[in-house]
PDB file of C-alpha atoms in Angstrom:
ATOM      1  CA  UNK A   1     -35.481  34.282  -3.283  1.00 38.00           C
ATOM      2  CA  UNK A   2     -32.561  34.874  -0.901  1.00 40.00           C
ATOM      3  CA  UNK A   3     -33.059  38.020   1.165  1.00 39.00           C
ATOM      4  CA  UNK A   4     -29.986  40.136   1.984  1.00 43.00           C
ATOM      5  CA  UNK A   5     -28.967  40.194   5.632  1.00 62.00           C
ATOM      6  CA  UNK A   6     -28.567  43.474   7.446  1.00 67.00           C
ATOM      7  CA  UNK A   7     -30.082  46.920   7.004  1.00 73.00           C
ATOM      8  CA  UNK A   8     -30.346  48.586   3.615  1.00 81.00           C
ATOM      9  CA  UNK A   9     -27.366  50.719   2.526  1.00 83.00           C
ATOM     10  CA  UNK A  10     -29.240  53.962   3.137  1.00 85.00           C
ATOM     11  CA  UNK A  11     -30.000  52.895   6.701  1.00 87.00           C
ATOM     12  CA  UNK A  12     -26.360  51.926   7.255  1.00 88.00           C
ATOM     13  CA  UNK A  13     -25.307  55.409   6.136  1.00 90.00           C
ATOM     14  CA  UNK A  14     -27.951  56.994   8.384  1.00 92.00           C
ATOM     15  CA  UNK A  15     -26.845  54.974  11.389  1.00 91.00           C
ATOM     16  CA  UNK A  16     -23.136  55.685  10.896  1.00 91.00           C
ATOM     17  CA  UNK A  17     -23.838  59.398  10.528  1.00 93.00           C
ATOM     18  CA  UNK A  18     -25.916  59.365  13.724  1.00 93.00           C
ATOM     19  CA  UNK A  19     -23.150  57.533  15.637  1.00 92.00           C
ATOM     20  CA  UNK A  20     -20.514  60.002  14.452  1.00 92.00           C
ATOM     21  CA  UNK A  21     -22.658  62.960  15.549  1.00 93.00           C
ATOM     22  CA  UNK A  22     -23.345  61.335  18.933  1.00 92.00           C
ATOM     23  CA  UNK A  23     -19.610  60.859  19.537  1.00 91.00           C
ATOM     24  CA  UNK A  24     -18.900  64.539  18.897  1.00 89.00           C
ATOM     25  CA  UNK A  25     -19.370  65.262  22.629  1.00 85.00           C
ATOM     26  CA  UNK A  26     -17.025  62.508  23.846  1.00 85.00           C
ATOM     27  CA  UNK A  27     -16.795  58.727  24.418  1.00 87.00           C
ATOM     28  CA  UNK A  28     -19.955  56.591  24.498  1.00 88.00           C
ATOM     29  CA  UNK A  29     -20.485  52.862  24.977  1.00 87.00           C
ATOM     30  CA  UNK A  30     -22.511  50.766  22.575  1.00 86.00           C
ATOM     31  CA  UNK A  31     -25.484  50.625  24.948  1.00 87.00           C
ATOM     32  CA  UNK A  32     -25.245  54.357  25.562  1.00 88.00           C
ATOM     33  CA  UNK A  33     -25.346  54.952  21.820  1.00 90.00           C
ATOM     34  CA  UNK A  34     -28.424  52.770  21.623  1.00 90.00           C
ATOM     35  CA  UNK A  35     -30.194  54.700  24.384  1.00 91.00           C
ATOM     36  CA  UNK A  36     -29.454  57.951  22.574  1.00 92.00           C
ATOM     37  CA  UNK A  37     -30.130  56.954  18.978  1.00 93.00           C
ATOM     38  CA  UNK A  38     -32.978  54.430  18.980  1.00 93.00           C
ATOM     39  CA  UNK A  39     -35.543  57.091  20.037  1.00 94.00           C
ATOM     40  CA  UNK A  40     -34.330  59.205  17.095  1.00 92.00           C
ATOM     41  CA  UNK A  41     -34.018  56.508  14.435  1.00 92.00           C
ATOM     42  CA  UNK A  42     -36.527  53.870  15.473  1.00 91.00           C
ATOM     43  CA  UNK A  43     -36.398  50.321  16.801  1.00 90.00           C
ATOM     44  CA  UNK A  44     -34.811  49.003  13.596  1.00 89.00           C
ATOM     45  CA  UNK A  45     -31.503  50.503  14.792  1.00 89.00           C
ATOM     46  CA  UNK A  46     -31.468  48.728  18.174  1.00 88.00           C
ATOM     47  CA  UNK A  47     -30.004  45.327  17.144  1.00 86.00           C
ATOM     48  CA  UNK A  48     -27.344  47.007  14.997  1.00 86.00           C
ATOM     49  CA  UNK A  49     -26.168  49.038  17.978  1.00 85.00           C
ATOM     50  CA  UNK A  50     -26.652  46.603  20.857  1.00 83.00           C
ATOM     51  CA  UNK A  51     -25.856  43.235  19.276  1.00 76.00           C
ATOM     52  CA  UNK A  52     -23.802  43.835  16.172  1.00 59.00           C
ATOM     53  CA  UNK A  53     -20.195  44.824  16.847  1.00 60.00           C
ATOM     54  CA  UNK A  54     -19.374  42.829  13.710  1.00 57.00           C
ATOM     55  CA  UNK A  55     -21.737  45.024  11.678  1.00 71.00           C
ATOM     56  CA  UNK A  56     -22.330  48.763  11.574  1.00 82.00           C
ATOM     57  CA  UNK A  57     -19.922  49.847  14.319  1.00 85.00           C
ATOM     58  CA  UNK A  58     -17.131  47.736  12.888  1.00 84.00           C
ATOM     59  CA  UNK A  59     -17.801  49.199   9.451  1.00 86.00           C
ATOM     60  CA  UNK A  60     -17.694  52.716  10.911  1.00 88.00           C
ATOM     61  CA  UNK A  61     -14.295  51.898  12.439  1.00 87.00           C
ATOM     62  CA  UNK A  62     -13.016  50.520   9.129  1.00 83.00           C
ATOM     63  CA  UNK A  63     -14.126  53.693   7.365  1.00 85.00           C
ATOM     64  CA  UNK A  64     -12.099  55.802   9.807  1.00 85.00           C
ATOM     65  CA  UNK A  65     -14.971  57.390  11.721  1.00 89.00           C
ATOM     66  CA  UNK A  66     -14.399  55.950  15.210  1.00 89.00           C
ATOM     67  CA  UNK A  67     -12.229  53.731  17.385  1.00 87.00           C
ATOM     68  CA  UNK A  68     -12.138  52.314  20.902  1.00 84.00           C
ATOM     69  CA  UNK A  69     -11.617  54.892  23.642  1.00 82.00           C
ATOM     70  CA  UNK A  70     -11.318  54.967  27.442  1.00 76.00           C
ATOM     71  CA  UNK A  71     -13.899  53.652  29.871  1.00 68.00           C
ATOM     72  CA  UNK A  72     -16.069  56.315  31.423  1.00 62.00           C
ATOM     73  CA  UNK A  73     -16.239  56.392  35.243  1.00 61.00           C
ATOM     74  CA  UNK A  74     -19.970  55.594  35.215  1.00 62.00           C
ATOM     75  CA  UNK A  75     -19.878  52.835  32.580  1.00 60.00           C
ATOM     76  CA  UNK A  76     -18.056  49.484  32.607  1.00 64.00           C
ATOM     77  CA  UNK A  77     -18.539  48.896  28.885  1.00 73.00           C
ATOM     78  CA  UNK A  78     -15.954  49.540  26.205  1.00 76.00           C
ATOM     79  CA  UNK A  79     -16.381  53.039  24.815  1.00 85.00           C
ATOM     80  CA  UNK A  80     -16.046  54.453  21.322  1.00 90.00           C
ATOM     81  CA  UNK A  81     -14.688  57.861  20.325  1.00 90.00           C
ATOM     82  CA  UNK A  82     -14.606  59.846  17.099  1.00 90.00           C
ATOM     83  CA  UNK A  83     -11.297  58.986  15.417  1.00 86.00           C
ATOM     84  CA  UNK A  84     -10.303  62.444  14.115  1.00 81.00           C
ATOM     85  CA  UNK A  85     -10.921  64.044  17.526  1.00 80.00           C
ATOM     86  CA  UNK A  86      -9.089  61.194  19.282  1.00 81.00           C
ATOM     87  CA  UNK A  87      -6.022  61.623  17.086  1.00 77.00           C
ATOM     88  CA  UNK A  88      -6.237  65.400  17.221  1.00 74.00           C
ATOM     89  CA  UNK A  89      -5.821  65.679  13.470  1.00 63.00           C
ATOM     90  CA  UNK A  90      -7.409  64.847  10.166  1.00 57.00           C
ATOM     91  CA  UNK A  91      -7.262  61.143   9.319  1.00 53.00           C
ATOM     92  CA  UNK A  92      -5.438  60.247   6.119  1.00 52.00           C
ATOM     93  CA  UNK A  93      -7.435  57.996   3.764  1.00 53.00           C
ATOM     94  CA  UNK A  94      -6.812  54.353   4.636  1.00 50.00           C
ATOM     95  CA  UNK A  95      -5.712  53.472   1.093  1.00 53.00           C
ATOM     96  CA  UNK A  96      -3.203  56.305   0.652  1.00 78.00           C
ATOM     97  CA  UNK A  97       0.537  55.709   0.767  1.00 81.00           C
ATOM     98  CA  UNK A  98       0.892  58.469   3.339  1.00 84.00           C
ATOM     99  CA  UNK A  99      -1.741  56.870   5.555  1.00 84.00           C
ATOM    100  CA  UNK A 100      -0.086  53.436   5.440  1.00 90.00           C
ATOM    101  CA  UNK A 101       3.354  54.943   6.137  1.00 92.00           C
ATOM    102  CA  UNK A 102       1.949  56.829   9.118  1.00 90.00           C
ATOM    103  CA  UNK A 103       0.290  53.620  10.304  1.00 92.00           C
ATOM    104  CA  UNK A 104       3.679  51.849  10.102  1.00 95.00           C
ATOM    105  CA  UNK A 105       5.348  54.659  12.044  1.00 95.00           C
ATOM    106  CA  UNK A 106       2.786  54.348  14.845  1.00 93.00           C
ATOM    107  CA  UNK A 107       2.957  50.541  14.770  1.00 95.00           C
ATOM    108  CA  UNK A 108       6.740  50.443  15.166  1.00 96.00           C
ATOM    109  CA  UNK A 109       6.594  53.041  17.941  1.00 94.00           C
ATOM    110  CA  UNK A 110       4.324  50.710  19.896  1.00 92.00           C
ATOM    111  CA  UNK A 111       5.409  47.212  18.847  1.00 92.00           C
ATOM    112  CA  UNK A 112       8.897  47.393  17.346  1.00 90.00           C
ATOM    113  CA  UNK A 113      11.152  45.576  16.724  1.00 92.00           C
ATOM    114  CA  UNK A 114       8.975  44.074  14.015  1.00 93.00           C
ATOM    115  CA  UNK A 115       9.251  42.665  10.508  1.00 93.00           C
ATOM    116  CA  UNK A 116       7.289  43.519   7.364  1.00 94.00           C
ATOM    117  CA  UNK A 117       5.396  40.246   7.862  1.00 93.00           C
ATOM    118  CA  UNK A 118       4.456  41.352  11.383  1.00 94.00           C
ATOM    119  CA  UNK A 119       3.137  44.688  10.127  1.00 95.00           C
ATOM    120  CA  UNK A 120       1.229  43.076   7.283  1.00 94.00           C
ATOM    121  CA  UNK A 121      -0.474  40.667   9.676  1.00 92.00           C
ATOM    122  CA  UNK A 122      -1.314  43.378  12.214  1.00 92.00           C
ATOM    123  CA  UNK A 123      -2.586  45.876   9.642  1.00 89.00           C
ATOM    124  CA  UNK A 124      -4.402  43.374   7.429  1.00 88.00           C
ATOM    125  CA  UNK A 125      -3.097  45.005   4.260  1.00 87.00           C
ATOM    126  CA  UNK A 126      -1.674  43.488   1.055  1.00 89.00           C
ATOM    127  CA  UNK A 127       2.047  42.883   0.677  1.00 90.00           C
ATOM    128  CA  UNK A 128       2.529  45.670  -1.900  1.00 91.00           C
ATOM    129  CA  UNK A 129       1.429  48.623   0.283  1.00 90.00           C
ATOM    130  CA  UNK A 130       3.291  47.060   3.209  1.00 92.00           C
ATOM    131  CA  UNK A 131       6.581  46.941   1.275  1.00 92.00           C
ATOM    132  CA  UNK A 132       5.992  50.469  -0.006  1.00 93.00           C
ATOM    133  CA  UNK A 133       5.493  51.781   3.542  1.00 94.00           C
ATOM    134  CA  UNK A 134       8.855  50.339   4.635  1.00 96.00           C
ATOM    135  CA  UNK A 135      10.493  51.908   1.576  1.00 95.00           C
ATOM    136  CA  UNK A 136       8.844  55.278   2.242  1.00 94.00           C
ATOM    137  CA  UNK A 137      10.140  55.277   5.844  1.00 95.00           C
ATOM    138  CA  UNK A 138      13.580  53.866   5.023  1.00 95.00           C
ATOM    139  CA  UNK A 139      15.303  57.027   6.286  1.00 95.00           C
ATOM    140  CA  UNK A 140      13.512  56.738   9.650  1.00 96.00           C
ATOM    141  CA  UNK A 141      14.147  53.035  10.273  1.00 96.00           C
ATOM    142  CA  UNK A 142      16.949  51.150  11.991  1.00 95.00           C
ATOM    143  CA  UNK A 143      17.608  47.504  11.153  1.00 95.00           C
ATOM    144  CA  UNK A 144      18.055  45.271  14.219  1.00 93.00           C
ATOM    145  CA  UNK A 145      18.145  41.562  14.988  1.00 88.00           C
ATOM    146  CA  UNK A 146      15.208  39.917  16.739  1.00 82.00           C
ATOM    147  CA  UNK A 147      15.663  36.277  17.745  1.00 77.00           C
ATOM    148  CA  UNK A 148      18.145  35.834  14.920  1.00 81.00           C
ATOM    149  CA  UNK A 149      15.903  37.469  12.310  1.00 84.00           C
ATOM    150  CA  UNK A 150      16.175  40.923  10.734  1.00 90.00           C
ATOM    151  CA  UNK A 151      13.596  43.405  12.031  1.00 94.00           C
ATOM    152  CA  UNK A 152      13.122  47.159  12.331  1.00 96.00           C
ATOM    153  CA  UNK A 153      12.548  49.892  14.873  1.00 95.00           C
ATOM    154  CA  UNK A 154      12.246  53.638  14.460  1.00 96.00           C
ATOM    155  CA  UNK A 155      15.754  55.106  14.505  1.00 96.00           C
ATOM    156  CA  UNK A 156      14.609  57.711  17.021  1.00 96.00           C
ATOM    157  CA  UNK A 157      13.784  54.873  19.435  1.00 94.00           C
ATOM    158  CA  UNK A 158      17.273  53.329  19.430  1.00 94.00           C
ATOM    159  CA  UNK A 159      18.234  54.615  22.866  1.00 93.00           C
ATOM    160  CA  UNK A 160      14.917  53.536  24.363  1.00 91.00           C
ATOM    161  CA  UNK A 161      15.239  50.083  22.789  1.00 88.00           C
ATOM    162  CA  UNK A 162      18.752  49.626  24.191  1.00 88.00           C
ATOM    163  CA  UNK A 163      17.500  50.604  27.657  1.00 87.00           C
ATOM    164  CA  UNK A 164      14.402  48.392  27.488  1.00 82.00           C
ATOM    165  CA  UNK A 165      15.973  45.207  28.864  1.00 81.00           C
ATOM    166  CA  UNK A 166      13.693  43.965  31.637  1.00 83.00           C
ATOM    167  CA  UNK A 167      15.175  42.938  34.982  1.00 85.00           C
ATOM    168  CA  UNK A 168      15.421  39.224  35.685  1.00 87.00           C
ATOM    169  CA  UNK A 169      12.085  37.753  36.713  1.00 89.00           C
ATOM    170  CA  UNK A 170      10.055  40.826  35.726  1.00 92.00           C
ATOM    171  CA  UNK A 171       6.329  39.990  35.836  1.00 94.00           C
ATOM    172  CA  UNK A 172       3.437  41.675  34.043  1.00 93.00           C
ATOM    173  CA  UNK A 173      -0.253  40.779  33.851  1.00 94.00           C
ATOM    174  CA  UNK A 174      -2.161  41.293  30.592  1.00 93.00           C
ATOM    175  CA  UNK A 175      -5.956  41.169  30.149  1.00 91.00           C
ATOM    176  CA  UNK A 176      -7.958  39.251  27.565  1.00 90.00           C
ATOM    177  CA  UNK A 177      -7.138  40.123  23.946  1.00 90.00           C
ATOM    178  CA  UNK A 178      -4.210  42.363  24.863  1.00 91.00           C
ATOM    179  CA  UNK A 179      -2.812  43.729  21.579  1.00 87.00           C
ATOM    180  CA  UNK A 180       0.752  42.773  22.564  1.00 87.00           C
ATOM    181  CA  UNK A 181      -0.231  39.149  21.873  1.00 91.00           C
ATOM    182  CA  UNK A 182      -1.612  40.110  18.459  1.00 90.00           C
ATOM    183  CA  UNK A 183       1.122  42.448  17.258  1.00 90.00           C
ATOM    184  CA  UNK A 184       3.475  39.992  15.525  1.00 91.00           C
ATOM    185  CA  UNK A 185       3.045  37.250  12.954  1.00 91.00           C
ATOM    186  CA  UNK A 186       5.651  35.049  14.652  1.00 86.00           C
ATOM    187  CA  UNK A 187       4.389  34.310  18.165  1.00 88.00           C
ATOM    188  CA  UNK A 188       7.497  32.302  19.128  1.00 86.00           C
ATOM    189  CA  UNK A 189       8.937  35.440  20.724  1.00 83.00           C
ATOM    190  CA  UNK A 190       6.161  35.473  23.343  1.00 89.00           C
ATOM    191  CA  UNK A 191       5.263  31.798  23.876  1.00 92.00           C
ATOM    192  CA  UNK A 192       6.762  28.373  23.167  1.00 90.00           C
ATOM    193  CA  UNK A 193       5.074  26.536  20.287  1.00 90.00           C
ATOM    194  CA  UNK A 194       3.934  23.714  22.610  1.00 93.00           C
ATOM    195  CA  UNK A 195       1.923  26.205  24.674  1.00 94.00           C
ATOM    196  CA  UNK A 196       0.545  28.264  21.794  1.00 93.00           C
ATOM    197  CA  UNK A 197      -2.926  26.696  21.829  1.00 93.00           C
ATOM    198  CA  UNK A 198      -3.356  27.695  25.485  1.00 93.00           C
ATOM    199  CA  UNK A 199      -3.093  31.340  24.403  1.00 94.00           C
ATOM    200  CA  UNK A 200      -4.383  31.486  20.818  1.00 94.00           C
ATOM    201  CA  UNK A 201      -7.570  29.484  21.106  1.00 91.00           C
ATOM    202  CA  UNK A 202     -10.460  28.550  18.826  1.00 88.00           C
ATOM    203  CA  UNK A 203     -12.843  31.172  17.429  1.00 84.00           C
ATOM    204  CA  UNK A 204     -10.234  33.925  17.803  1.00 86.00           C
ATOM    205  CA  UNK A 205     -10.195  33.754  21.623  1.00 90.00           C
ATOM    206  CA  UNK A 206      -7.000  35.185  23.158  1.00 93.00           C
ATOM    207  CA  UNK A 207      -6.298  34.220  26.786  1.00 94.00           C
ATOM    208  CA  UNK A 208      -5.399  36.624  29.558  1.00 94.00           C
ATOM    209  CA  UNK A 209      -1.765  35.953  30.464  1.00 96.00           C
ATOM    210  CA  UNK A 210       1.070  36.571  32.878  1.00 95.00           C
ATOM    211  CA  UNK A 211       4.397  37.544  31.303  1.00 95.00           C
ATOM    212  CA  UNK A 212       7.811  36.842  32.780  1.00 94.00           C
ATOM    213  CA  UNK A 213      10.401  39.018  31.033  1.00 90.00           C
ATOM    214  CA  UNK A 214       8.072  39.392  28.065  1.00 89.00           C
ATOM    215  CA  UNK A 215       7.230  35.691  27.608  1.00 92.00           C
ATOM    216  CA  UNK A 216       4.020  33.969  28.670  1.00 95.00           C
ATOM    217  CA  UNK A 217       4.457  32.206  32.009  1.00 95.00           C
ATOM    218  CA  UNK A 218       0.791  31.539  32.842  1.00 95.00           C
ATOM    219  CA  UNK A 219      -2.796  32.159  31.796  1.00 95.00           C
ATOM    220  CA  UNK A 220      -5.455  33.433  34.173  1.00 94.00           C
ATOM    221  CA  UNK A 221      -9.225  33.644  34.410  1.00 93.00           C
ATOM    222  CA  UNK A 222     -11.469  35.288  36.972  1.00 91.00           C
ATOM    223  CA  UNK A 223     -15.024  35.493  38.174  1.00 90.00           C
ATOM    224  CA  UNK A 224     -16.709  38.282  40.073  1.00 88.00           C
ATOM    225  CA  UNK A 225     -17.970  37.722  43.570  1.00 86.00           C
ATOM    226  CA  UNK A 226     -18.783  39.696  46.701  1.00 84.00           C
ATOM    227  CA  UNK A 227     -16.661  39.627  49.859  1.00 81.00           C
ATOM    228  CA  UNK A 228     -18.462  41.096  52.868  1.00 81.00           C
ATOM    229  CA  UNK A 229     -20.788  42.843  50.457  1.00 82.00           C
ATOM    230  CA  UNK A 230     -17.976  44.364  48.382  1.00 85.00           C
ATOM    231  CA  UNK A 231     -17.151  43.408  44.768  1.00 88.00           C
ATOM    232  CA  UNK A 232     -14.059  41.228  44.358  1.00 86.00           C
ATOM    233  CA  UNK A 233     -12.272  38.880  41.965  1.00 87.00           C
ATOM    234  CA  UNK A 234     -11.594  35.178  42.400  1.00 89.00           C
ATOM    235  CA  UNK A 235      -8.706  34.240  40.130  1.00 91.00           C
ATOM    236  CA  UNK A 236      -7.579  30.893  38.714  1.00 92.00           C
ATOM    237  CA  UNK A 237      -3.964  30.770  37.562  1.00 92.00           C
ATOM    238  CA  UNK A 238      -2.736  28.155  35.065  1.00 93.00           C
ATOM    239  CA  UNK A 239       1.095  28.240  34.972  1.00 94.00           C
ATOM    240  CA  UNK A 240       2.826  26.996  31.831  1.00 94.00           C
ATOM    241  CA  UNK A 241       5.815  26.128  33.981  1.00 91.00           C
ATOM    242  CA  UNK A 242       6.852  26.744  37.570  1.00 91.00           C
ATOM    243  CA  UNK A 243       5.663  29.861  39.395  1.00 92.00           C
ATOM    244  CA  UNK A 244       7.114  30.351  42.873  1.00 93.00           C
ATOM    245  CA  UNK A 245       5.040  31.498  45.832  1.00 93.00           C
ATOM    246  CA  UNK A 246       6.806  34.865  45.712  1.00 94.00           C
ATOM    247  CA  UNK A 247       5.922  35.239  42.021  1.00 94.00           C
ATOM    248  CA  UNK A 248       2.298  34.342  42.747  1.00 93.00           C
ATOM    249  CA  UNK A 249       2.153  37.110  45.351  1.00 93.00           C
ATOM    250  CA  UNK A 250       3.500  39.611  42.822  1.00 94.00           C
ATOM    251  CA  UNK A 251       0.972  38.432  40.216  1.00 94.00           C
ATOM    252  CA  UNK A 252      -1.853  38.847  42.723  1.00 92.00           C
ATOM    253  CA  UNK A 253      -0.757  42.423  43.345  1.00 92.00           C
ATOM    254  CA  UNK A 254      -0.721  43.083  39.587  1.00 92.00           C
ATOM    255  CA  UNK A 255      -4.215  41.601  39.317  1.00 91.00           C
ATOM    256  CA  UNK A 256      -5.491  43.886  42.078  1.00 89.00           C
ATOM    257  CA  UNK A 257      -4.106  46.839  40.144  1.00 89.00           C
ATOM    258  CA  UNK A 258      -5.683  45.583  36.904  1.00 86.00           C
ATOM    259  CA  UNK A 259      -9.058  45.193  38.626  1.00 85.00           C
ATOM    260  CA  UNK A 260      -9.006  48.826  39.677  1.00 84.00           C
ATOM    261  CA  UNK A 261      -8.222  48.074  43.305  1.00 85.00           C
ATOM    262  CA  UNK A 262     -10.773  45.324  43.930  1.00 84.00           C
ATOM    263  CA  UNK A 263      -9.945  42.581  46.379  1.00 86.00           C
ATOM    264  CA  UNK A 264      -8.390  39.760  44.330  1.00 87.00           C
ATOM    265  CA  UNK A 265      -7.675  36.274  45.638  1.00 88.00           C
ATOM    266  CA  UNK A 266      -6.752  32.928  44.146  1.00 89.00           C
ATOM    267  CA  UNK A 267      -9.441  30.266  43.970  1.00 85.00           C
ATOM    268  CA  UNK A 268      -8.995  27.920  46.893  1.00 67.00           C
ATOM    269  CA  UNK A 269      -7.081  30.439  49.019  1.00 56.00           C
TER     270      UNK A 269
END
């Protein structure tokens, strides 16, 4: 007889309820939640808190109970927060038309211009509710052209969009799995097709990248080390084209900022 994998439904409900109550006093990492809740619930809860992001915590996020929050000063792990408190309001049911329309409004505020296909891919919702959300917000949307294709922004963001042109050579450094790289169905606007596999890799791995005027110019990796007893980063840069010495210096400065001020240096000097 095949045994079901995972805890019984009643234990799932118990664990989610305990996580929600623990987050009532602010952000907590997965390991912090384990330290708090395992003594209350028993050892059966430990693997579902410490080793199962794809399980109970992910389900709790999908049900609208929690989401990722800021790092705490004393903890380097990703933290979770209660979703209603984080948003400062009641959360609309995920399957309601109002909830999907509000989701679209927030999505376009962050990632517009975007197409219905972009939103559908980002939200993971069927085509019907996606089309309905665009219809419901029709009075708030402005049609624009993005790389020769029709797309949309919020009408209230028109002035900001017109002023958003980046200066020539503008460089930005993004970390692993940055949502900007996951926000659109058509990735041609951020990276040439011939370089796509260097960014969007097997098993859902998304590389850390350097952007030049919004397009990927390089990928980067790092390892931690100590320099004169102090924590530091050693960085390897893999340009997709030419990066000048001046651009490399700027990137290194961005990496130091991203590391929180740690000493950052390129491998080999």
